[in-house]
Coordinates of C-alpha atoms and ligand atoms in Angstrom, one line a residue:
M1 CA 22.1 -0.9 28.9
A2 CA 18.3 -0.9 29.4
K3 CA 16.6 -2.2 26.2
V4 CA 13.1 -2.6 25.1
I5 CA 14.1 -4.5 22.0
H6 CA 16.7 -7.2 21.9
V7 CA 17.5 -9.0 18.6
K8 CA 20.4 -11.4 18.4
D9 CA 21.5 -13.3 15.3
L10 CA 18.1 -13.0 13.8
Q11 CA 17.6 -15.3 10.7
K12 CA 14.7 -15.4 8.3
Q13 CA 14.3 -17.3 5.0
F14 CA 11.5 -17.4 2.4
G15 CA 12.0 -20.7 0.7
K16 CA 15.6 -20.5 -0.7
T17 CA 15.8 -16.8 -0.2
H18 CA 17.9 -16.2 2.9
V19 CA 16.6 -12.6 3.7
L20 CA 17.9 -12.0 7.3
R21 CA 21.4 -13.6 7.9
G22 CA 22.1 -12.8 11.4
I23 CA 20.9 -9.4 12.5
S24 CA 21.8 -8.3 16.1
C25 CA 20.5 -5.0 17.4
D26 CA 19.4 -3.7 20.9
I27 CA 17.2 -0.7 21.2
A28 CA 16.9 1.4 24.3
P29 CA 13.8 3.1 25.7
Q30 CA 13.1 6.3 23.9
E31 CA 15.6 5.6 21.3
V32 CA 14.8 6.7 17.7
V33 CA 16.4 4.3 15.2
C34 CA 16.2 4.8 11.4
V35 CA 16.7 1.8 9.2
I36 CA 18.0 2.5 5.7
G37 CA 19.1 0.3 2.9
P38 CA 18.4 -0.9 -0.7
S39 CA 15.1 -2.3 -1.9
G40 CA 14.8 -6.0 -1.1
S41 CA 17.5 -5.9 1.6
G42 CA 15.2 -7.2 4.3
K43 CA 14.2 -3.9 6.1
S44 CA 10.4 -4.7 6.2
T45 CA 11.1 -8.3 7.1
F46 CA 13.2 -7.1 10.0
L47 CA 10.4 -4.7 11.2
R48 CA 7.8 -7.5 10.8
C49 CA 9.9 -9.8 13.0
L50 CA 9.9 -7.2 15.8
N51 CA 6.1 -7.5 16.3
A52 CA 5.9 -11.2 15.4
L53 CA 4.1 -10.6 12.1
E54 CA 6.9 -12.9 10.8
K55 CA 8.3 -15.9 12.6
P56 CA 12.0 -15.9 12.8
D57 CA 13.8 -19.1 11.6
G58 CA 16.6 -18.6 14.1
G59 CA 18.0 -16.2 16.6
E60 CA 16.3 -14.2 19.4
V61 CA 13.7 -11.4 19.3
V62 CA 12.7 -10.0 22.7
V63 CA 10.3 -7.0 22.9
N64 CA 9.4 -5.5 26.2
G65 CA 10.7 -8.7 27.9
L66 CA 8.5 -10.9 25.7
A67 CA 10.4 -13.5 23.6
V68 CA 8.9 -14.1 20.1
H69 CA 10.5 -17.5 19.9
D70 CA 9.1 -18.7 23.3
P71 CA 5.9 -20.7 22.7
K72 CA 4.6 -19.5 26.0
T73 CA 4.6 -15.9 24.9
N74 CA 1.2 -14.5 24.1
L75 CA 1.9 -12.8 20.8
N76 CA -1.2 -10.6 21.1
T77 CA 0.2 -9.2 24.3
L78 CA 3.5 -8.5 22.6
R79 CA 1.7 -6.9 19.6
A80 CA -0.4 -4.7 21.9
G81 CA 2.7 -2.9 23.1
V82 CA 4.0 -2.3 19.6
G83 CA 2.3 0.1 17.2
M84 CA 2.8 -0.2 13.5
V85 CA 2.4 2.2 10.7
F86 CA 2.7 1.0 7.1
Q87 CA 3.5 2.6 3.8
R88 CA 0.0 2.3 2.6
F89 CA -2.4 4.0 5.1
N90 CA -4.4 0.9 5.9
L91 CA -7.3 2.6 7.7
F92 CA -10.5 0.6 7.7
P93 CA -12.4 2.2 4.8
H94 CA -15.8 1.3 6.0
M95 CA -15.3 3.2 9.4
T96 CA -15.1 6.8 10.0
V97 CA -11.9 8.3 11.4
L98 CA -13.4 8.2 15.1
E99 CA -14.4 4.5 14.6
N100 CA -10.9 3.7 13.3
L101 CA -9.5 5.2 16.5
T102 CA -12.0 3.7 19.0
M103 CA -12.4 0.1 17.6
A104 CA -9.2 -1.6 19.0
P105 CA -9.0 0.3 22.4
M106 CA -12.6 -0.8 23.1
S107 CA -12.4 -4.4 21.8
L108 CA -8.8 -5.2 22.9
K109 CA -8.3 -3.0 25.9
G110 CA -11.7 -2.9 27.4
L111 CA -12.1 0.9 27.2
S112 CA -15.7 2.2 27.5
K113 CA -16.9 4.0 24.5
A114 CA -16.7 7.4 26.4
E115 CA -13.1 6.6 27.3
A116 CA -12.3 5.6 23.8
V117 CA -13.8 8.7 22.2
S118 CA -12.1 11.1 24.7
R119 CA -8.7 9.4 23.9
A120 CA -9.4 9.6 20.1
E121 CA -10.3 13.3 20.4
K122 CA -7.0 14.0 22.2
L123 CA -4.9 12.1 19.6
L124 CA -6.7 13.8 16.8
Q125 CA -5.9 17.2 18.3
K126 CA -2.4 16.1 18.5
V127 CA -2.1 15.2 14.8
G128 CA -4.0 18.2 13.9
L129 CA -7.1 16.5 12.5
I130 CA -9.8 17.0 15.1
D131 CA -12.0 18.6 12.4
K132 CA -11.9 15.3 10.5
I133 CA -13.3 13.2 13.4
D134 CA -16.4 12.1 11.5
A135 CA -14.8 11.9 8.1
W136 CA -14.5 8.8 5.9
P137 CA -10.9 7.8 5.2
S138 CA -11.4 8.1 1.4
S139 CA -12.3 11.8 1.8
L140 CA -8.8 12.6 3.3
S141 CA -5.5 13.3 1.6
G142 CA -2.8 10.6 1.9
G143 CA -1.0 12.8 4.4
Q144 CA -4.1 13.2 6.5
Q145 CA -4.7 9.4 6.3
Q146 CA -1.2 8.7 7.4
R147 CA -1.6 11.1 10.5
V148 CA -4.9 9.3 11.3
A149 CA -3.0 5.9 11.0
I150 CA -0.4 7.3 13.5
A151 CA -3.2 8.4 15.9
R152 CA -4.7 5.0 15.6
A153 CA -1.5 3.3 16.5
L154 CA -1.1 5.6 19.5
A155 CA -4.7 4.9 20.7
M156 CA -3.4 1.6 21.9
E157 CA -0.9 3.3 24.0
P158 CA 2.1 1.3 22.7
S159 CA 5.5 1.7 24.1
I160 CA 7.2 1.3 20.7
I161 CA 6.0 2.3 17.2
L162 CA 7.4 0.7 14.1
F163 CA 7.1 2.7 10.9
D164 CA 7.6 1.0 7.5
E165 CA 8.3 3.8 4.9
P166 CA 5.5 5.9 6.2
T167 CA 5.9 8.6 3.5
S168 CA 6.9 6.7 0.6
A169 CA 3.4 6.4 -0.9
L170 CA 2.7 10.2 -0.4
D171 CA 2.9 13.0 -2.8
P172 CA 6.0 15.0 -2.1
E173 CA 4.0 18.1 -0.7
L174 CA 2.3 15.8 1.9
V175 CA 5.4 14.3 3.3
G176 CA 6.3 17.1 5.6
E177 CA 3.2 17.0 7.6
V178 CA 3.7 13.2 8.5
L179 CA 7.4 13.7 9.3
A180 CA 6.4 16.6 11.6
V181 CA 4.0 14.4 13.6
M182 CA 6.7 11.7 13.9
K183 CA 9.3 14.2 14.9
Q184 CA 6.9 15.5 17.7
L185 CA 6.6 11.8 18.8
A186 CA 10.3 11.4 19.0
L187 CA 10.7 14.6 21.0
E188 CA 8.1 13.2 23.5
G189 CA 10.3 10.2 24.1
M190 CA 8.5 7.5 22.0
T191 CA 10.6 4.5 21.1
M192 CA 10.6 4.4 17.4
V193 CA 12.0 2.1 14.7
I194 CA 11.5 3.8 11.3
V195 CA 12.3 2.3 7.9
T196 CA 12.7 5.4 5.6
H197 CA 14.2 6.9 2.6
E198 CA 13.9 10.4 4.0
M199 CA 17.6 11.0 4.8
G200 CA 17.1 14.6 5.9
F201 CA 14.6 13.3 8.6
A202 CA 17.0 10.4 9.7
R203 CA 19.8 12.9 9.9
E204 CA 17.7 15.3 12.1
V205 CA 15.6 13.1 14.3
A206 CA 17.4 9.7 14.5
D207 CA 19.6 8.8 17.5
R208 CA 21.0 6.0 15.4
V209 CA 20.9 5.0 11.8
V210 CA 21.2 1.3 10.8
F211 CA 22.2 0.4 7.3
I212 CA 21.0 -3.1 6.2
D213 CA 22.2 -4.6 3.0
Q214 CA 22.2 -8.3 2.0
G215 CA 20.3 -9.3 5.2
V216 CA 22.9 -8.0 7.7
I217 CA 23.6 -4.7 9.4
Q218 CA 26.5 -3.5 7.4
E219 CA 27.0 -0.4 9.5
Q220 CA 25.3 1.6 12.2
G221 CA 26.0 4.8 14.2
P222 CA 24.9 8.2 14.9
P223 CA 23.6 10.1 11.9
S224 CA 26.4 12.6 12.2
Q225 CA 28.8 9.8 11.7
L226 CA 27.1 7.5 9.3
F227 CA 26.1 10.1 6.8
T228 CA 29.3 12.2 6.9
A229 CA 32.0 9.5 7.2
P230 CA 30.6 6.0 6.5
Q231 CA 33.2 3.4 7.0
N232 CA 31.7 0.4 5.0
P233 CA 32.2 0.7 1.2
R234 CA 28.5 -0.6 0.8
T235 CA 27.2 2.2 2.9
K236 CA 29.2 4.7 1.0
E237 CA 27.9 3.4 -2.4
F238 CA 24.3 3.4 -1.1
L239 CA 24.6 6.9 0.3
S240 CA 26.1 8.2 -2.9
K241 CA 22.9 7.1 -4.7
V242 CA 20.4 8.5 -2.2
L243 CA 21.9 11.7 -0.8
Ligands
ADP301 P1 12.8 -4.3 1.9 O1 11.8 -3.9 2.8 O2 14.2 -4.0 2.4 O3 12.7 -3.8 0.5 P2 11.7 -6.9 2.2 O4 11.9 -7.3 3.7 O5 10.4 -6.5 1.9 O6 12.9 -5.9 1.8 O7 12.1 -8.2 1.3 C1 13.4 -8.8 1.4 C2 13.3 -10.0 0.4 O8 12.4 -11.0 1.0 C3 12.8 -9.7 -1.0 O9 13.6 -10.5 -1.9 C4 11.4 -10.1 -1.0 O10 11.0 -10.5 -2.2 C5 11.4 -11.4 0.0 N1 10.2 -11.5 0.7 C6 9.7 -10.6 1.6 N2 8.5 -11.1 2.1 C7 8.3 -12.3 1.5 C8 7.2 -13.3 1.6 N3 6.2 -13.1 2.5 N4 7.3 -14.4 0.8 C9 8.4 -14.6 0.0 N5 9.4 -13.7 -0.1 C10 9.3 -12.5 0.6
MG302 MG1 10.1 -2.6 2.6

């Protein structure tokens, strides 16, 4: 199987807390994987290991052919291929929407200002926010800020985007507009790993759902299978609380 993410026996500890206890997971190009599980089970830590924001204590993480554990790997090169969207829209507050989108492509990818602006305009069209190009982040709704954050991630032309509970901080009426943008990306073939509590979205959009609990993958499978006929008692118990 072709794979863009290869994780084998991933271990991560914080002091005495053994958070990831042997996670193995390969992800194929254009695959959409939703990661679900209880709070504190290691979902964010897993995601952060995928773009080397956390250093694994053991096991292998290979992303786009670059091994996180290999000291020769340039982690900035690795991260440039992996976009990340967090729960809290962390736009740069002192920059306009346009500046948020053009800064990294100009400074890290060497785009000219004209190229970066043109790319930003296209992406703002895509997420439905071209009219906000000169706005300050603080003037936008949470849903709009999160759509800008997605556009900003896309501006680096990553091959993979990681989402960590991208709608958890939003008012309920703003969740749909963000999920719609994510669904569009999935349809266009972006490889996505999404930690989410939006089970309806996972059911509709995910190719595979991964249930993490107690630092291991307890169960995984296509949503049709995992949501309707979970095999592991822990999955059943978790789903009974969230569905
Ligand atoms: P989830 O995203 O599933 O809620 P996390 O990956 O954020 O879980 O956290 C898993 C566990 O690791 C929690 O007990 C959390 O307190 C701990 N943890 C996460 N990051 C750190 C850190 N930087 N330092 C110490 N403990 C951490
Ligand atoms: Mg988390």
